[in-house]
mmCIF file of C-alpha atoms in Angstrom:
data_model
loop_
_atom_site.group_PDB
_atom_site.id
_atom_site.type_symbol
_atom_site.label_atom_id
_atom_site.label_comp_id
_atom_site.label_asym_id
_atom_site.label_seq_id
_atom_site.Cartn_x
_atom_site.Cartn_y
_atom_site.Cartn_z
ATOM 1 C CA MET A 261 118.363 131.149 100.331
ATOM 2 C CA ASN A 262 117.980 133.495 97.378
ATOM 3 C CA ILE A 263 114.772 133.960 95.424
ATOM 4 C CA LEU A 264 115.821 131.630 92.588
ATOM 5 C CA GLN A 265 116.606 128.873 95.093
ATOM 6 C CA SER A 266 113.148 129.434 96.605
ATOM 7 C CA LEU A 267 111.603 128.970 93.152
ATOM 8 C CA GLU A 268 113.627 125.775 92.735
ATOM 9 C CA ALA A 269 112.447 124.441 96.112
ATOM 10 C CA TYR A 270 108.823 125.269 95.272
ATOM 11 C CA ALA A 271 109.100 123.640 91.819
ATOM 12 C CA SER A 272 110.657 120.555 93.379
ATOM 13 C CA ALA A 273 107.776 120.271 95.853
ATOM 14 C CA GLN A 274 105.237 120.609 93.042
ATOM 15 C CA LYS A 275 107.084 117.929 91.069
ATOM 16 C CA TRP A 276 106.619 115.703 94.137
ATOM 17 C CA VAL A 277 102.870 116.425 93.964
ATOM 18 C CA ALA A 278 102.722 115.412 90.296
ATOM 19 C CA ILE A 279 104.656 112.215 90.947
ATOM 20 C CA ASN A 280 102.376 111.344 93.854
ATOM 21 C CA PHE A 281 99.330 111.897 91.649
ATOM 22 C CA MET A 282 100.800 109.327 89.254
ATOM 23 C CA ILE A 283 101.487 106.958 92.158
ATOM 24 C CA LEU A 284 97.889 107.386 93.335
ATOM 25 C CA GLY A 285 96.734 106.608 89.798
ATOM 26 C CA SER A 286 98.897 103.505 89.720
ATOM 27 C CA ILE A 287 97.408 102.355 93.019
ATOM 28 C CA LEU A 288 93.929 102.832 91.580
ATOM 29 C CA LEU A 289 94.881 100.842 88.474
ATOM 30 C CA ILE A 290 96.235 98.045 90.677
ATOM 31 C CA LEU A 291 92.988 98.167 92.649
ATOM 32 C CA ALA A 292 91.041 97.884 89.382
ATOM 33 C CA GLY A 293 93.131 94.847 88.471
ATOM 34 C CA ILE A 294 92.510 93.260 91.849
ATOM 35 C CA PHE A 295 88.766 93.735 91.446
ATOM 36 C CA ALA A 296 88.905 92.434 87.877
ATOM 37 C CA PHE A 297 90.884 89.270 88.565
ATOM 38 C CA PHE A 298 90.758 88.402 92.261
ATOM 39 C CA VAL A 299 87.376 89.507 93.612
ATOM 40 C CA ALA A 300 84.198 87.547 93.030
ATOM 41 C CA LYS A 301 82.053 89.082 90.312
ATOM 42 C CA SER A 302 79.412 91.316 91.822
ATOM 43 C CA PRO A 303 77.841 94.650 90.874
ATOM 44 C CA MET A 304 79.819 96.475 93.584
ATOM 45 C CA ALA A 305 83.096 94.871 92.482
ATOM 46 C CA SER A 306 82.284 95.863 88.911
ATOM 47 C CA GLY A 307 81.706 99.461 90.028
ATOM 48 C CA MET A 308 85.005 99.469 91.932
ATOM 49 C CA LYS A 309 86.823 97.983 88.948
ATOM 50 C CA TRP A 310 85.516 100.500 86.409
ATOM 51 C CA GLY A 311 85.620 103.434 88.830
ATOM 52 C CA SER A 312 89.206 102.681 89.842
ATOM 53 C CA LEU A 313 90.247 102.181 86.229
ATOM 54 C CA ALA A 314 88.772 105.499 85.105
ATOM 55 C CA ALA A 315 89.995 107.418 88.164
ATOM 56 C CA GLY A 316 93.465 105.889 87.871
ATOM 57 C CA ILE A 317 93.849 106.783 84.215
ATOM 58 C CA LEU A 318 92.567 110.322 84.799
ATOM 59 C CA ILE A 319 94.837 111.068 87.758
ATOM 60 C CA ILE A 320 97.889 109.647 85.979
ATOM 61 C CA ALA A 321 97.118 111.911 83.011
ATOM 62 C CA GLY A 322 96.581 114.800 85.428
ATOM 63 C CA GLY A 323 99.898 114.091 87.139
ATOM 64 C CA LEU A 324 101.756 114.008 83.820
ATOM 65 C CA SER A 325 100.093 117.252 82.732
ATOM 66 C CA TYR A 326 100.906 118.906 86.054
ATOM 67 C CA LEU A 327 104.519 117.739 85.827
ATOM 68 C CA ASN A 328 104.840 119.331 82.367
ATOM 69 C CA PHE A 329 103.001 122.495 83.472
ATOM 70 C CA ASN A 330 105.259 122.835 86.493
ATOM 71 C CA GLU A 331 108.428 122.462 84.416
ATOM 72 C CA LYS A 332 107.189 124.987 81.835
ATOM 73 C CA THR A 333 106.284 127.484 84.567
ATOM 74 C CA LYS A 334 109.696 127.089 86.208
ATOM 75 C CA GLN A 335 111.474 127.659 82.883
ATOM 76 C CA GLU A 336 109.376 130.738 82.095
ATOM 77 C CA SER A 337 109.971 132.190 85.549
ATOM 78 C CA THR A 338 113.706 131.509 85.359
ATOM 79 C CA ALA A 339 113.854 133.258 81.970
ATOM 80 C CA ILE A 340 112.085 136.292 83.450
ATOM 81 C CA TYR A 341 114.532 136.250 86.393
ATOM 82 C CA GLN A 342 117.523 136.259 84.050
ATOM 83 C CA LYS A 343 116.045 139.176 82.111
ATOM 84 C CA ASP A 344 114.898 141.337 85.048
ATOM 85 C CA VAL A 345 114.830 140.382 88.736
ATOM 86 C CA ALA A 346 112.271 143.044 89.681
ATOM 87 C CA GLU A 347 109.900 141.866 86.938
ATOM 88 C CA PHE A 348 110.407 138.282 88.106
ATOM 89 C CA VAL A 349 109.510 139.150 91.701
ATOM 90 C CA GLN A 350 106.380 141.020 90.616
ATOM 91 C CA TYR A 351 105.292 138.282 88.204
ATOM 92 C CA GLU A 352 105.901 135.460 90.667
ATOM 93 C CA HIS A 353 104.308 137.386 93.547
ATOM 94 C CA GLU A 354 101.079 137.882 91.585
ATOM 95 C CA ARG A 355 101.073 134.258 90.410
ATOM 96 C CA MET A 356 101.745 132.804 93.844
ATOM 97 C CA GLU A 357 99.159 135.002 95.558
ATOM 98 C CA LYS A 358 96.584 133.444 93.199
ATOM 99 C CA VAL A 359 97.929 129.947 93.902
ATOM 100 C CA ASP A 360 97.884 130.547 97.659
ATOM 101 C CA LYS A 361 94.329 131.904 97.601
ATOM 102 C CA GLY A 362 93.148 129.172 95.221
ATOM 103 C CA PHE A 363 94.568 126.392 97.393
ATOM 104 C CA ILE A 364 91.640 126.410 99.822
ATOM 105 C CA TRP A 365 89.155 126.229 96.934
ATOM 106 C CA TYR A 366 90.902 123.155 95.543
ATOM 107 C CA GLN A 367 90.736 121.527 98.956
ATOM 108 C CA ILE A 368 87.050 122.443 99.346
ATOM 109 C CA THR A 369 86.325 121.019 95.879
ATOM 110 C CA PHE A 370 88.142 117.775 96.681
ATOM 111 C CA ALA A 371 86.289 117.526 100.000
ATOM 112 C CA ALA A 372 82.977 118.120 98.204
ATOM 113 C CA PHE A 373 83.683 115.176 95.898
ATOM 114 C CA VAL A 374 84.497 112.995 98.919
ATOM 115 C CA LEU A 375 81.270 114.123 100.594
ATOM 116 C CA ALA A 376 79.270 113.436 97.413
ATOM 117 C CA ALA A 377 80.828 109.968 97.186
ATOM 118 C CA LEU A 378 79.945 109.274 100.808
ATOM 119 C CA ILE A 379 76.354 110.385 100.205
ATOM 120 C CA VAL A 380 76.137 107.964 97.277
ATOM 121 C CA ILE A 381 77.649 105.173 99.368
ATOM 122 C CA ILE A 382 75.197 105.748 102.211
ATOM 123 C CA PHE A 383 71.969 106.601 100.401
ATOM 124 C CA VAL A 384 72.055 105.096 96.909
ATOM 125 C CA LYS A 385 70.839 101.519 96.548
ATOM 126 C CA SER A 386 72.786 100.658 93.372
ATOM 127 C CA PRO A 387 75.866 98.520 94.194
ATOM 128 C CA VAL A 388 77.559 99.563 90.948
ATOM 129 C CA LEU A 389 77.261 103.243 91.860
ATOM 130 C CA LYS A 390 78.478 102.492 95.378
ATOM 131 C CA GLY A 391 81.556 100.815 93.888
ATOM 132 C CA VAL A 392 82.244 103.806 91.651
ATOM 133 C CA ALA A 393 81.688 106.127 94.636
ATOM 134 C CA PHE A 394 84.277 104.203 96.675
ATOM 135 C CA SER A 395 86.784 104.723 93.860
ATOM 136 C CA VAL A 396 85.954 108.424 93.674
ATOM 137 C CA ALA A 397 86.345 108.736 97.455
ATOM 138 C CA ILE A 398 89.766 107.039 97.316
ATOM 139 C CA LEU A 399 90.855 109.347 94.491
ATOM 140 C CA PHE A 400 89.834 112.573 96.189
ATOM 141 C CA ILE A 401 91.002 111.593 99.672
ATOM 142 C CA GLY A 402 94.366 110.864 98.069
ATOM 143 C CA GLN A 403 94.349 114.241 96.359
ATOM 144 C CA LEU A 404 93.406 116.003 99.594
ATOM 145 C CA LEU A 405 96.360 114.414 101.359
ATOM 146 C CA ILE A 406 98.862 115.014 98.572
ATOM 147 C CA GLU A 407 97.829 118.641 98.096
ATOM 148 C CA GLY A 408 97.713 119.157 101.853
ATOM 149 C CA PHE A 409 101.378 118.257 102.143
ATOM 150 C CA SER A 410 102.227 120.601 99.263
ATOM 151 C CA HIS A 411 100.689 123.640 100.946
ATOM 152 C CA LYS A 412 103.823 124.197 103.018
ATOM 153 C CA SER A 413 105.910 124.831 99.884
ATOM 154 C CA ILE A 414 103.245 127.163 98.493
ATOM 155 C CA ALA A 415 103.126 129.177 101.725
ATOM 156 C CA GLU A 416 106.919 129.348 102.074
ATOM 157 C CA TYR A 417 107.533 130.511 98.511
ATOM 158 C CA THR A 418 104.678 133.016 98.699
ATOM 159 C CA ASN A 419 106.125 134.436 101.939
ATOM 160 C CA VAL A 420 109.594 134.779 100.381
ATOM 161 C CA LEU A 421 108.035 136.694 97.489
ATOM 162 C CA ARG A 422 106.037 138.915 99.888
ATOM 163 C CA GLN A 423 109.253 139.793 101.691
ATOM 164 C CA GLU A 424 110.959 140.610 98.374
ATOM 165 C CA ILE A 425 108.058 142.877 97.362
ATOM 166 C CA LYS A 426 108.395 144.806 100.650
ATOM 167 C CA LYS A 427 112.086 145.571 99.949
#
């Protein structure tokens, strides 16, 4: 597989991430609808409804933004490749090293939000806040899983670029 095919495989995997963010958002919106129309009115159900609605809208917007960002990055990188392969390798290597190193911080941040939501669920007395916290936990557990599966493509593309730099 040449370096441009590696970029294509990486971009395809990141497109999958963006699409799954939008699917997660859709699931949260469906959950909000279920709590709005099919669950008895209670403060916790209200918190789940509004938390799921807000989280769903935000992650769908995030998925759309990430999809556009990913496509723009792929186009820019391809243009650099067509101009100068050595410049492309250097540019992509620097970019992907940052992505690879930043991956763990994203995962730690997502885990921190899950932990914060669990603390609210366990220790806060307000049912509305507990409902919102459940929605936040669902959102960030989903993001942890989706991003976790994407790490393989990040690592593979970064390794291909490292090998190219060594040549």
